Amino acid sequence: MDTNIDNAPTRPVRIDESQLAIINKKKQINKLEEMRLEQIGFSSTLCTQIDCVIHVLSESIERVKISLILPKLLENPRHLKEVLKGTKYEQGVSMVNDFMRRRDIIVKEKRPPLMDHGMIKIIDYFQRNYSIYQLFPKHLLRTSKSEITKERKLHQMYRENESLKASISELRAKLRSQKVTLRWKMAAKEAYIRKYDDDLAYKKWQNNVRIQNEIEKCSRVIRTNHKASLEKQQELEKELEKSRSEYEKETKQNLIAEREARAEKNKLLLQLQSLLKKYDNSIGEKMRENLRLEDDFNEAKKQFDDFMVFYHAEEAIYNDIVVKREEEERREQQRRIVVFMMNRAARKIQKYWRKWRKDQRKKNKRLKKGKKK
């Protein structure tokens, strides 16, 4: 039997409160790290959004400039062709020529320019290529009151743009300040995290020592249990030998008893066969007697059936006579009842008649006496 206990399983180590506290601290540290990364991402996103706003505003100003000088450019299409010819914006010349060919028709139909597809294409092209205004610097100068008004609007937009730039600069300064503050906070948090890491390492060492002690303790217990198990096994083996010898002894006794029982069984089988033979002989006589009685029964039944035929005929005659006699007696009884009722009615009538005559006589006598008076 293998008595090696090196491969014996050890009990699972239970996590105590200190380990739970360390795990919770780790979770808090991870959460702080996630917050730091989110703040850094938010700052970079804010800078990107500010740059996008500045770019959109700059592009809008440029589009406004080209929109302001576009009517002037269309008033002098020849000058426009001369300036754009040979540049990368020469495609706009063909659009302008096409519009100028249809200009008389548009004026004749009194159709607004913005309802014309060609004009919309020209505006869209110049809006997309707003750098064209740089080829016409003189058109941005003030030449009339309307242009002065436009210039004022541009100046107002410029001031608003400058104000927006100042706001953006202020936001950037605040953002830099927040970044510095965030760095200090992150440095403090990192120091805090390092402290917790040291505490965690110390706790791990303590837990490892505790686990090792538990393992040694469990090993000692296992060795003790194994020794006790071996002693118990030897004791059980002795009991097994004793039980085996007793079993063999009982088996021999059972074999002897089985042979005796088998002999007794054979004896009883012989007796049973003898009884069955006697039964077969006696049952044959009973069956023959039963057949004879059955023949007698059939003969008696035949005689009874013949008698019943005669009986039914006589019964029909008897019933006919009895019915007629009962009918005559019933008619005679009804006649007697009628005679009795008639006699009784006659007596009643006579009685009432006598009484009525008597009352009439008395009445007549009273009437006569009254007349005499």
Short mmCIF file of C-alpha atoms in Angstrom, two decimals:
data_model
loop_
_atom_site.label_atom_id
_atom_site.label_comp_id
_atom_site.label_asym_id
_atom_site.label_seq_id
_atom_site.Cartn_x
_atom_site.Cartn_y
_atom_site.Cartn_z
CA MET A 1 0.00 0.00 0.00
CA ASP A 2 1.24 3.49 -0.94
CA THR A 3 1.85 5.55 2.19
CA ASN A 4 3.16 8.69 0.46
CA ILE A 5 1.44 11.83 1.74
CA ASP A 6 3.21 14.41 -0.42
CA ASN A 7 0.33 14.42 -2.89
CA ALA A 8 -2.30 14.77 -0.19
CA PRO A 9 -4.69 17.67 -0.89
CA THR A 10 -4.49 20.72 1.32
CA ARG A 11 -7.41 22.73 2.60
CA PRO A 12 -8.34 25.91 0.68
CA VAL A 13 -6.99 29.08 2.26
CA ARG A 14 -9.72 31.45 3.42
CA ILE A 15 -9.36 35.17 2.61
CA ASP A 16 -9.30 37.21 5.81
CA GLU A 17 -10.38 40.82 6.39
CA SER A 18 -6.92 42.28 5.70
CA GLN A 19 -6.89 40.73 2.24
CA LEU A 20 -10.37 42.10 1.55
CA ALA A 21 -9.19 45.56 2.61
CA ILE A 22 -6.22 45.30 0.24
CA ILE A 23 -8.49 44.26 -2.62
CA ASN A 24 -10.80 47.21 -1.93
CA LYS A 25 -7.81 49.59 -1.89
CA LYS A 26 -6.69 48.22 -5.24
CA LYS A 27 -10.14 48.88 -6.65
CA GLN A 28 -10.03 52.47 -5.36
CA ILE A 29 -6.59 52.98 -6.93
CA ASN A 30 -7.82 51.64 -10.27
CA LYS A 31 -10.81 53.96 -10.08
CA LEU A 32 -8.57 56.98 -9.42
CA GLU A 33 -6.38 56.01 -12.36
CA GLU A 34 -9.43 55.80 -14.61
CA MET A 35 -10.56 59.25 -13.44
CA ARG A 36 -7.10 60.66 -14.22
CA LEU A 37 -7.18 59.22 -17.73
CA GLU A 38 -10.69 60.58 -18.27
CA GLN A 39 -9.58 64.09 -17.21
CA ILE A 40 -6.60 63.96 -19.57
CA GLY A 41 -8.85 62.79 -22.38
CA PHE A 42 -11.35 65.56 -21.61
CA SER A 43 -8.60 68.21 -21.74
CA SER A 44 -7.32 67.00 -25.09
CA THR A 45 -10.88 66.84 -26.43
CA LEU A 46 -11.54 70.42 -25.28
CA CYS A 47 -8.40 71.69 -27.05
CA THR A 48 -9.42 69.92 -30.22
CA GLN A 49 -12.91 71.40 -30.06
CA ILE A 50 -11.52 74.92 -29.54
CA ASP A 51 -9.22 74.53 -32.55
CA CYS A 52 -12.15 73.32 -34.63
CA VAL A 53 -14.24 76.35 -33.62
CA ILE A 54 -11.41 78.73 -34.54
CA HIS A 55 -11.00 77.03 -37.89
CA VAL A 56 -14.74 77.23 -38.62
CA LEU A 57 -14.83 80.93 -37.71
CA SER A 58 -11.84 81.71 -39.91
CA GLU A 59 -13.37 79.85 -42.81
CA SER A 60 -16.70 81.65 -42.29
CA ILE A 61 -14.97 85.05 -42.44
CA GLU A 62 -13.27 84.10 -45.68
CA ARG A 63 -16.58 82.95 -47.15
CA VAL A 64 -18.19 86.26 -46.13
CA LYS A 65 -15.45 88.15 -47.93
CA ILE A 66 -15.91 86.29 -51.20
CA SER A 67 -19.70 86.65 -50.85
CA LEU A 68 -19.34 90.44 -50.53
CA ILE A 69 -17.24 90.92 -53.66
CA LEU A 70 -19.04 88.33 -55.82
CA PRO A 71 -21.72 90.78 -57.10
CA LYS A 72 -18.96 93.21 -58.16
CA LEU A 73 -17.11 90.48 -59.96
CA LEU A 74 -20.22 89.49 -61.91
CA GLU A 75 -20.81 93.13 -62.92
CA ASN A 76 -17.53 93.06 -64.84
CA PRO A 77 -17.24 89.53 -66.23
CA ARG A 78 -14.48 90.55 -68.69
CA HIS A 79 -12.19 91.61 -65.86
CA LEU A 80 -13.10 88.42 -63.99
CA LYS A 81 -12.09 86.31 -67.00
CA GLU A 82 -8.79 88.13 -67.36
CA VAL A 83 -7.89 87.60 -63.71
CA LEU A 84 -8.96 83.94 -63.46
CA LYS A 85 -7.53 82.88 -66.80
CA GLY A 86 -4.48 80.70 -66.36
CA THR A 87 -5.18 80.07 -62.65
CA LYS A 88 -6.56 76.99 -60.94
CA TYR A 89 -9.91 78.79 -60.72
CA GLU A 90 -10.37 79.00 -64.50
CA GLN A 91 -13.32 76.60 -64.23
CA GLY A 92 -15.38 79.45 -62.77
CA VAL A 93 -15.02 81.38 -66.07
CA SER A 94 -17.12 78.84 -67.97
CA MET A 95 -19.82 79.02 -65.30
CA VAL A 96 -19.91 82.82 -65.54
CA ASN A 97 -20.05 82.72 -69.37
CA ASP A 98 -22.94 80.29 -69.24
CA PHE A 99 -24.81 82.54 -66.81
CA MET A 100 -24.17 85.67 -68.90
CA ARG A 101 -25.62 83.95 -71.98
CA ARG A 102 -28.83 83.26 -70.08
CA ARG A 103 -28.90 86.57 -68.25
CA ASP A 104 -31.25 88.31 -70.70
CA ILE A 105 -33.71 85.41 -70.50
CA ILE A 106 -33.65 85.55 -66.69
CA VAL A 107 -34.25 89.32 -66.72
CA LYS A 108 -37.03 88.98 -69.28
CA GLU A 109 -38.80 86.33 -67.22
CA LYS A 110 -38.29 88.42 -64.08
CA ARG A 111 -36.90 85.39 -62.36
CA PRO A 112 -34.83 85.88 -59.18
CA PRO A 113 -31.15 85.01 -59.74
CA LEU A 114 -31.19 82.55 -56.86
CA MET A 115 -33.88 80.59 -58.68
CA ASP A 116 -31.41 79.90 -61.48
CA HIS A 117 -29.41 76.72 -61.27
CA GLY A 118 -26.38 78.30 -62.95
CA MET A 119 -26.23 81.11 -60.39
CA ILE A 120 -26.46 78.61 -57.54
CA LYS A 121 -23.54 76.68 -59.05
CA ILE A 122 -21.48 79.91 -59.32
CA ILE A 123 -22.18 80.84 -55.68
CA ASP A 124 -21.35 77.33 -54.53
CA TYR A 125 -18.11 77.28 -56.53
CA PHE A 126 -16.91 80.65 -55.20
CA GLN A 127 -17.93 79.68 -51.66
CA ARG A 128 -15.87 76.49 -51.87
CA ASN A 129 -12.93 78.38 -53.41
CA TYR A 130 -13.12 81.42 -51.15
CA SER A 131 -9.39 82.16 -51.68
CA ILE A 132 -10.34 83.79 -55.00
CA TYR A 133 -10.96 87.07 -53.18
CA GLN A 134 -7.19 87.41 -52.72
CA LEU A 135 -6.91 87.92 -56.51
CA PHE A 136 -9.15 91.00 -56.20
CA PRO A 137 -7.73 93.03 -53.28
CA LYS A 138 -9.12 96.35 -54.54
CA HIS A 139 -12.70 95.14 -54.35
CA LEU A 140 -12.43 94.90 -50.59
CA LEU A 141 -11.75 98.67 -50.27
CA ARG A 142 -14.52 101.08 -49.38
CA THR A 143 -16.02 102.64 -52.47
CA SER A 144 -19.52 103.53 -51.33
CA LYS A 145 -21.81 103.72 -48.37
CA SER A 146 -23.06 100.20 -48.89
CA GLU A 147 -19.52 98.91 -48.89
CA ILE A 148 -18.75 100.98 -45.80
CA THR A 149 -21.72 99.30 -44.14
CA LYS A 150 -20.42 95.94 -45.22
CA GLU A 151 -17.00 96.89 -43.96
CA ARG A 152 -18.51 97.82 -40.63
CA LYS A 153 -20.18 94.46 -40.46
CA LEU A 154 -16.89 92.82 -41.27
CA HIS A 155 -15.22 94.95 -38.62
CA GLN A 156 -17.87 93.93 -36.11
CA MET A 157 -17.34 90.32 -37.03
CA TYR A 158 -13.61 90.86 -36.68
CA ARG A 159 -14.04 92.31 -33.21
CA GLU A 160 -16.28 89.42 -32.27
CA ASN A 161 -13.65 87.09 -33.63
CA GLU A 162 -10.97 88.84 -31.57
CA SER A 163 -13.18 88.61 -28.50
CA LEU A 164 -13.67 84.94 -29.20
CA LYS A 165 -9.92 84.51 -29.59
CA ALA A 166 -9.41 86.24 -26.25
CA SER A 167 -11.95 83.91 -24.67
CA ILE A 168 -10.19 80.96 -26.24
CA SER A 169 -6.85 82.21 -24.91
CA GLU A 170 -8.38 82.57 -21.48
CA LEU A 171 -9.78 79.06 -21.72
CA ARG A 172 -6.40 77.75 -22.79
CA ALA A 173 -4.77 79.48 -19.82
CA LYS A 174 -7.34 77.93 -17.51
CA LEU A 175 -6.75 74.61 -19.18
CA ARG A 176 -3.00 74.89 -18.61
CA SER A 177 -3.66 75.79 -14.98
CA GLN A 178 -5.94 72.80 -14.65
CA LYS A 179 -3.29 70.59 -16.22
CA VAL A 180 -0.71 71.81 -13.69
CA THR A 181 -3.15 71.26 -10.83
CA LEU A 182 -3.99 67.86 -12.24
CA ARG A 183 -0.30 66.95 -12.42
CA TRP A 184 0.14 67.86 -8.76
CA LYS A 185 -2.92 65.85 -7.84
CA MET A 186 -1.71 62.91 -9.88
CA ALA A 187 1.70 63.13 -8.23
CA ALA A 188 0.03 63.05 -4.81
CA LYS A 189 -2.13 60.14 -5.91
CA GLU A 190 0.89 58.29 -7.25
CA ALA A 191 2.64 58.73 -3.90
CA TYR A 192 -0.51 57.49 -2.22
CA ILE A 193 -0.60 54.53 -4.58
CA ARG A 194 3.05 53.72 -3.90
CA LYS A 195 2.32 53.73 -0.18
CA TYR A 196 -0.56 51.34 -0.74
CA ASP A 197 1.65 49.16 -2.92
CA ASP A 198 4.15 48.91 -0.08
CA ASP A 199 1.38 48.07 2.36
CA LEU A 200 0.04 45.53 -0.09
CA ALA A 201 3.45 43.88 -0.47
CA TYR A 202 3.80 43.68 3.31
CA LYS A 203 0.32 42.18 3.63
CA LYS A 204 1.16 39.67 0.92
CA TRP A 205 4.27 38.62 2.82
CA GLN A 206 2.25 38.22 6.00
CA ASN A 207 -0.37 36.18 4.17
CA ASN A 208 2.27 33.96 2.59
CA VAL A 209 3.79 33.28 6.02
CA ARG A 210 0.34 32.53 7.44
CA ILE A 211 -0.47 30.25 4.49
CA GLN A 212 2.83 28.38 4.89
CA ASN A 213 2.13 27.85 8.59
CA GLU A 214 -1.34 26.54 7.77
CA ILE A 215 0.12 24.19 5.16
CA GLU A 216 2.61 22.76 7.67
CA LYS A 217 -0.11 22.39 10.26
CA CYS A 218 -2.37 20.60 7.78
CA SER A 219 0.52 18.34 6.74
CA ARG A 220 1.07 17.28 10.35
CA VAL A 221 -2.63 16.57 10.75
CA ILE A 222 -2.66 14.55 7.53
CA ARG A 223 0.34 12.47 8.65
CA THR A 224 -1.34 11.76 11.97
CA ASN A 225 -4.57 10.78 10.25
CA HIS A 226 -2.68 8.59 7.80
CA LYS A 227 -0.95 6.72 10.62
CA ALA A 228 -4.27 6.18 12.38
CA SER A 229 -5.74 5.01 9.09
CA LEU A 230 -3.00 2.39 8.66
CA GLU A 231 -3.59 1.07 12.16
CA LYS A 232 -7.32 0.93 11.53
CA GLN A 233 -6.70 -0.88 8.24
CA GLN A 234 -4.60 -3.57 9.95
CA GLU A 235 -7.32 -4.05 12.52
CA LEU A 236 -9.92 -4.40 9.78
CA GLU A 237 -7.76 -6.95 7.95
CA LYS A 238 -7.65 -9.11 11.09
CA GLU A 239 -11.42 -8.87 11.41
CA LEU A 240 -11.70 -9.79 7.73
CA GLU A 241 -9.66 -12.98 8.24
CA LYS A 242 -11.79 -13.92 11.18
CA SER A 243 -14.98 -13.27 9.22
CA ARG A 244 -13.65 -15.29 6.27
CA SER A 245 -13.00 -18.36 8.45
CA GLU A 246 -16.44 -18.07 10.02
CA TYR A 247 -17.97 -17.76 6.56
CA GLU A 248 -16.25 -20.93 5.34
CA LYS A 249 -17.45 -22.80 8.40
CA GLU A 250 -21.02 -21.64 7.88
CA THR A 251 -20.76 -22.55 4.19
CA LYS A 252 -19.86 -26.16 5.03
CA GLN A 253 -22.76 -26.38 7.45
CA ASN A 254 -25.10 -24.96 4.84
CA LEU A 255 -23.92 -27.54 2.27
CA ILE A 256 -24.70 -30.38 4.68
CA ALA A 257 -28.12 -28.90 5.40
CA GLU A 258 -28.72 -28.47 1.67
CA ARG A 259 -27.97 -32.16 0.97
CA GLU A 260 -30.38 -33.21 3.72
CA ALA A 261 -33.03 -30.87 2.36
CA ARG A 262 -32.53 -32.24 -1.17
CA ALA A 263 -33.03 -35.82 0.09
CA GLU A 264 -36.19 -34.75 1.90
CA LYS A 265 -37.38 -33.03 -1.26
CA ASN A 266 -36.89 -36.20 -3.34
CA LYS A 267 -38.84 -38.20 -0.78
CA LEU A 268 -41.70 -35.72 -0.89
CA LEU A 269 -41.69 -35.78 -4.71
CA LEU A 270 -42.14 -39.55 -4.70
CA GLN A 271 -45.05 -39.24 -2.30
CA LEU A 272 -46.57 -36.54 -4.50
CA GLN A 273 -46.34 -38.73 -7.59
CA SER A 274 -48.09 -41.56 -5.77
CA LEU A 275 -50.87 -39.24 -4.68
CA LEU A 276 -51.24 -37.88 -8.22
CA LYS A 277 -51.61 -41.41 -9.57
CA LYS A 278 -54.34 -42.19 -7.04
CA TYR A 279 -56.04 -38.91 -7.90
CA ASP A 280 -56.01 -39.74 -11.61
CA ASN A 281 -57.70 -43.09 -10.93
CA SER A 282 -60.39 -41.60 -8.68
CA ILE A 283 -61.05 -38.66 -10.99
CA GLY A 284 -61.71 -41.06 -13.90
CA GLU A 285 -64.50 -42.76 -11.99
CA LYS A 286 -65.97 -39.39 -11.01
CA MET A 287 -65.94 -38.24 -14.63
CA ARG A 288 -67.75 -41.37 -15.81
CA GLU A 289 -70.36 -40.88 -13.10
CA ASN A 290 -70.70 -37.24 -14.11
CA LEU A 291 -71.34 -38.22 -17.74
CA ARG A 292 -74.02 -40.68 -16.66
CA LEU A 293 -75.72 -38.06 -14.51
CA GLU A 294 -75.56 -35.59 -17.38
CA ASP A 295 -77.41 -38.07 -19.65
CA ASP A 296 -80.10 -38.51 -16.98
CA PHE A 297 -80.40 -34.74 -16.70
CA ASN A 298 -80.87 -34.34 -20.45
CA GLU A 299 -83.61 -36.98 -20.46
CA ALA A 300 -85.43 -35.34 -17.56
CA LYS A 301 -85.11 -31.95 -19.25
CA LYS A 302 -86.68 -33.33 -22.43
CA GLN A 303 -89.63 -34.68 -20.46
CA PHE A 304 -89.97 -31.33 -18.70
CA ASP A 305 -90.04 -29.47 -22.04
CA ASP A 306 -92.83 -31.76 -23.30
CA PHE A 307 -94.79 -31.11 -20.11
CA MET A 308 -94.35 -27.35 -20.47
CA VAL A 309 -95.89 -27.47 -23.97
CA PHE A 310 -98.96 -29.19 -22.58
CA TYR A 311 -99.00 -26.84 -19.59
CA HIS A 312 -98.99 -23.70 -21.74
CA ALA A 313 -101.95 -24.99 -23.78
CA GLU A 314 -103.95 -25.73 -20.62
CA GLU A 315 -102.95 -22.38 -19.15
CA ALA A 316 -104.35 -20.55 -22.19
CA ILE A 317 -107.70 -22.33 -21.81
CA TYR A 318 -107.76 -21.58 -18.09
CA ASN A 319 -106.97 -17.92 -18.62
CA ASP A 320 -109.76 -17.61 -21.20
CA ILE A 321 -112.32 -19.09 -18.79
CA VAL A 322 -111.16 -16.97 -15.85
CA VAL A 323 -111.24 -13.74 -17.89
CA LYS A 324 -114.80 -14.37 -19.05
CA ARG A 325 -115.94 -15.18 -15.50
CA GLU A 326 -114.34 -12.04 -14.10
CA GLU A 327 -115.99 -9.92 -16.82
CA GLU A 328 -119.45 -11.31 -15.98
CA GLU A 329 -118.93 -10.72 -12.27
CA ARG A 330 -117.83 -7.14 -12.93
CA ARG A 331 -120.97 -6.40 -15.01
CA GLU A 332 -123.21 -7.94 -12.35
CA GLN A 333 -121.55 -5.88 -9.66
CA GLN A 334 -122.02 -2.66 -11.65
CA ARG A 335 -125.71 -3.50 -12.19
CA ARG A 336 -126.22 -4.02 -8.47
CA ILE A 337 -124.51 -0.73 -7.73
CA VAL A 338 -126.81 1.10 -10.17
CA VAL A 339 -129.93 -0.49 -8.65
CA PHE A 340 -128.74 0.43 -5.17
CA MET A 341 -128.12 4.01 -6.17
CA MET A 342 -131.52 4.30 -7.86
CA ASN A 343 -133.34 2.92 -4.81
CA ARG A 344 -131.48 5.22 -2.50
CA ALA A 345 -132.24 8.21 -4.70
CA ALA A 346 -135.93 7.27 -4.78
CA ARG A 347 -136.04 7.05 -0.99
CA LYS A 348 -134.40 10.43 -0.68
CA ILE A 349 -136.87 11.98 -3.11
CA GLN A 350 -139.85 10.45 -1.27
CA LYS A 351 -138.50 11.72 2.04
CA TYR A 352 -138.11 15.26 0.76
CA TRP A 353 -141.55 15.09 -0.92
CA ARG A 354 -143.30 14.06 2.30
CA LYS A 355 -141.53 16.78 4.22
CA TRP A 356 -142.50 19.40 1.64
CA ARG A 357 -146.20 18.32 1.69
CA LYS A 358 -146.20 18.44 5.45
CA ASP A 359 -144.77 21.94 5.42
CA GLN A 360 -147.40 23.01 2.87
CA ARG A 361 -150.23 21.71 5.05
CA LYS A 362 -148.94 23.60 8.07
CA LYS A 363 -148.65 26.74 6.00
CA ASN A 364 -152.18 26.43 4.66
CA LYS A 365 -153.55 25.96 8.18
CA ARG A 366 -151.84 29.12 9.36
CA LEU A 367 -153.26 31.03 6.42
CA LYS A 368 -156.81 29.83 7.15
CA LYS A 369 -156.58 30.83 10.80
CA GLY A 370 -155.44 34.25 9.79
CA LYS A 371 -158.43 34.81 7.49
CA LYS A 372 -160.93 33.80 10.18
CA LYS A 373 -159.66 36.39 12.57
#
